[in-house]
Amino acid sequence: MMEKVDAERSQSEWTALKSAILTHPNLKTTKGVPQRVKILAANHEGDYPNLMAIADWGLALCLSTGECERDFSLLKLVKTARRNNLSGQSLERIMAIKLDAPDLAQFPFDVAMSNWLGVVQRRSTTASSTSAERIELA
């Protein structure tokens, strides 16, 4: 729920904010409204309550349907005819991984593999071993 905004105080806050942007080194060089709002919230909490309430409201609005369309396109790739029996929970988890996971170039495979190997004692079988050799090993 949006806080009540005082229009007159908003104008005086706006005047003060403009001068703060011109004098504050991080605010002057930072590009983009969301980044500036984060800096303001961290460094000037309480100085501009009306403007922060307006910014909270404005930043929550979707300006484009592009992100939503990309998400539905990804959903279409995940939930195929062969995977149409996925539970809602499984589908949600797969989508979260697809949307929020780091790029594969940045993924720490060595850490993931050591974590996976450390969870349970795993037995190693190679592609070249025959079933007789596997029985003999066991």
PDB file of C-alpha atoms in Angstrom, residues 28-128:
ATOM      1  CA  LYS A  28      25.998  12.559 -10.100  1.00  0.00           C
ATOM      2  CA  THR A  29      27.798   9.741 -11.944  1.00  0.00           C
ATOM      3  CA  THR A  30      25.255   6.956 -11.433  1.00  0.00           C
ATOM      4  CA  LYS A  31      23.021   6.257 -14.411  1.00  0.00           C
ATOM      5  CA  GLY A  32      19.474   5.026 -14.046  1.00  0.00           C
ATOM      6  CA  VAL A  33      16.717   5.834 -11.628  1.00  0.00           C
ATOM      7  CA  PRO A  34      16.716   2.485  -9.758  1.00  0.00           C
ATOM      8  CA  GLN A  35      20.420   2.793  -8.914  1.00  0.00           C
ATOM      9  CA  ARG A  36      19.979   6.386  -7.727  1.00  0.00           C
ATOM     10  CA  VAL A  37      17.012   5.386  -5.567  1.00  0.00           C
ATOM     11  CA  LYS A  38      19.156   2.666  -3.932  1.00  0.00           C
ATOM     12  CA  ILE A  39      21.892   5.198  -3.153  1.00  0.00           C
ATOM     13  CA  LEU A  40      19.342   7.637  -1.777  1.00  0.00           C
ATOM     14  CA  ALA A  41      17.743   4.968   0.376  1.00  0.00           C
ATOM     15  CA  ALA A  42      21.134   3.950   1.764  1.00  0.00           C
ATOM     16  CA  ASN A  43      22.577   7.445   2.342  1.00  0.00           C
ATOM     17  CA  HIS A  44      19.614   9.777   2.768  1.00  0.00           C
ATOM     18  CA  GLU A  45      16.980   7.648   4.416  1.00  0.00           C
ATOM     19  CA  GLY A  46      14.305   9.937   5.783  1.00  0.00           C
ATOM     20  CA  ASP A  47      15.466  13.051   3.907  1.00  0.00           C
ATOM     21  CA  TYR A  48      13.005  12.580   1.038  1.00  0.00           C
ATOM     22  CA  PRO A  49      10.081  10.492   2.379  1.00  0.00           C
ATOM     23  CA  ASN A  50       7.535  11.732  -0.171  1.00  0.00           C
ATOM     24  CA  LEU A  51       9.858  11.234  -3.140  1.00  0.00           C
ATOM     25  CA  MET A  52      10.856   7.788  -1.894  1.00  0.00           C
ATOM     26  CA  ALA A  53       7.183   6.810  -1.613  1.00  0.00           C
ATOM     27  CA  ILE A  54       6.599   7.981  -5.189  1.00  0.00           C
ATOM     28  CA  ALA A  55       9.730   6.126  -6.362  1.00  0.00           C
ATOM     29  CA  ASP A  56       8.635   2.902  -4.627  1.00  0.00           C
ATOM     30  CA  TRP A  57       5.318   3.108  -6.424  1.00  0.00           C
ATOM     31  CA  GLY A  58       6.806   4.072  -9.781  1.00  0.00           C
ATOM     32  CA  LEU A  59       9.546   1.453  -9.791  1.00  0.00           C
ATOM     33  CA  ALA A  60       6.982  -1.282  -9.164  1.00  0.00           C
ATOM     34  CA  LEU A  61       5.167  -0.534 -12.431  1.00  0.00           C
ATOM     35  CA  CYS A  62       5.978  -2.571 -15.513  1.00  0.00           C
ATOM     36  CA  LEU A  63       6.905  -0.325 -18.387  1.00  0.00           C
ATOM     37  CA  SER A  64       6.981  -3.100 -20.933  1.00  0.00           C
ATOM     38  CA  THR A  65       5.574  -6.567 -21.481  1.00  0.00           C
ATOM     39  CA  GLY A  66       8.929  -7.788 -22.784  1.00  0.00           C
ATOM     40  CA  GLU A  67      10.035  -9.526 -19.596  1.00  0.00           C
ATOM     41  CA  CYS A  68       6.687 -11.256 -19.184  1.00  0.00           C
ATOM     42  CA  GLU A  69       6.777 -12.419 -22.807  1.00  0.00           C
ATOM     43  CA  ARG A  70      10.322 -13.775 -22.368  1.00  0.00           C
ATOM     44  CA  ASP A  71       9.212 -15.692 -19.272  1.00  0.00           C
ATOM     45  CA  PHE A  72       6.289 -17.273 -21.122  1.00  0.00           C
ATOM     46  CA  SER A  73       8.565 -18.172 -24.052  1.00  0.00           C
ATOM     47  CA  LEU A  74      10.911 -19.881 -21.616  1.00  0.00           C
ATOM     48  CA  LEU A  75       7.962 -21.659 -20.000  1.00  0.00           C
ATOM     49  CA  LYS A  76       6.960 -22.947 -23.430  1.00  0.00           C
ATOM     50  CA  LEU A  77      10.490 -24.372 -23.887  1.00  0.00           C
ATOM     51  CA  VAL A  78      10.469 -25.997 -20.434  1.00  0.00           C
ATOM     52  CA  LYS A  79       6.974 -27.491 -20.477  1.00  0.00           C
ATOM     53  CA  THR A  80       7.001 -29.508 -23.672  1.00  0.00           C
ATOM     54  CA  ALA A  81       4.696 -32.312 -24.785  1.00  0.00           C
ATOM     55  CA  ARG A  82       7.132 -34.817 -23.238  1.00  0.00           C
ATOM     56  CA  ARG A  83       7.196 -32.924 -19.923  1.00  0.00           C
ATOM     57  CA  ASN A  84       3.536 -31.987 -19.596  1.00  0.00           C
ATOM     58  CA  ASN A  85       3.061 -33.906 -16.336  1.00  0.00           C
ATOM     59  CA  LEU A  86       5.426 -31.722 -14.314  1.00  0.00           C
ATOM     60  CA  SER A  87       3.990 -30.686 -10.980  1.00  0.00           C
ATOM     61  CA  GLY A  88       3.549 -27.008 -10.316  1.00  0.00           C
ATOM     62  CA  GLN A  89       6.354 -27.137  -7.748  1.00  0.00           C
ATOM     63  CA  SER A  90       8.780 -28.812 -10.171  1.00  0.00           C
ATOM     64  CA  LEU A  91       7.886 -26.393 -12.939  1.00  0.00           C
ATOM     65  CA  GLU A  92       8.372 -23.446 -10.575  1.00  0.00           C
ATOM     66  CA  ARG A  93      11.800 -24.741  -9.519  1.00  0.00           C
ATOM     67  CA  ILE A  94      12.950 -25.341 -13.102  1.00  0.00           C
ATOM     68  CA  MET A  95      11.775 -21.869 -14.120  1.00  0.00           C
ATOM     69  CA  ALA A  96      13.583 -20.306 -11.155  1.00  0.00           C
ATOM     70  CA  ILE A  97      16.784 -22.069 -12.170  1.00  0.00           C
ATOM     71  CA  LYS A  98      16.399 -21.053 -15.806  1.00  0.00           C
ATOM     72  CA  LEU A  99      15.602 -17.424 -14.945  1.00  0.00           C
ATOM     73  CA  ASP A 100      17.954 -16.812 -12.011  1.00  0.00           C
ATOM     74  CA  ALA A 101      20.873 -19.190 -12.517  1.00  0.00           C
ATOM     75  CA  PRO A 102      24.286 -17.768 -13.367  1.00  0.00           C
ATOM     76  CA  ASP A 103      25.613 -18.062 -16.882  1.00  0.00           C
ATOM     77  CA  LEU A 104      27.221 -21.460 -17.529  1.00  0.00           C
ATOM     78  CA  ALA A 105      30.540 -19.735 -18.186  1.00  0.00           C
ATOM     79  CA  GLN A 106      30.435 -18.489 -14.562  1.00  0.00           C
ATOM     80  CA  PHE A 107      29.077 -21.688 -12.968  1.00  0.00           C
ATOM     81  CA  PRO A 108      31.555 -23.303 -10.520  1.00  0.00           C
ATOM     82  CA  PHE A 109      31.391 -26.903 -11.789  1.00  0.00           C
ATOM     83  CA  ASP A 110      34.270 -28.053  -9.561  1.00  0.00           C
ATOM     84  CA  VAL A 111      32.465 -26.837  -6.415  1.00  0.00           C
ATOM     85  CA  ALA A 112      29.176 -28.414  -7.530  1.00  0.00           C
ATOM     86  CA  MET A 113      30.894 -31.722  -8.295  1.00  0.00           C
ATOM     87  CA  SER A 114      32.703 -31.836  -4.952  1.00  0.00           C
ATOM     88  CA  ASN A 115      29.422 -31.047  -3.149  1.00  0.00           C
ATOM     89  CA  TRP A 116      27.624 -33.768  -5.101  1.00  0.00           C
ATOM     90  CA  LEU A 117      30.353 -36.323  -4.417  1.00  0.00           C
ATOM     91  CA  GLY A 118      30.452 -35.405  -0.739  1.00  0.00           C
ATOM     92  CA  VAL A 119      26.750 -35.980  -0.093  1.00  0.00           C
ATOM     93  CA  VAL A 120      26.666 -39.782  -0.541  1.00  0.00           C
ATOM     94  CA  GLN A 121      29.260 -42.456  -1.100  1.00  0.00           C
ATOM     95  CA  ARG A 122      29.050 -43.101  -4.832  1.00  0.00           C
ATOM     96  CA  ARG A 123      30.452 -46.042  -6.692  1.00  0.00           C
ATOM     97  CA  SER A 124      32.261 -45.450  -9.900  1.00  0.00           C
ATOM     98  CA  THR A 125      31.514 -47.358 -13.074  1.00  0.00           C
ATOM     99  CA  THR A 126      33.164 -46.663 -16.356  1.00  0.00           C
ATOM    100  CA  ALA A 127      31.586 -47.007 -19.760  1.00  0.00           C
ATOM    101  CA  SER A 128      34.180 -49.617 -20.747  1.00  0.00           C
TER     102      SER A 128
END
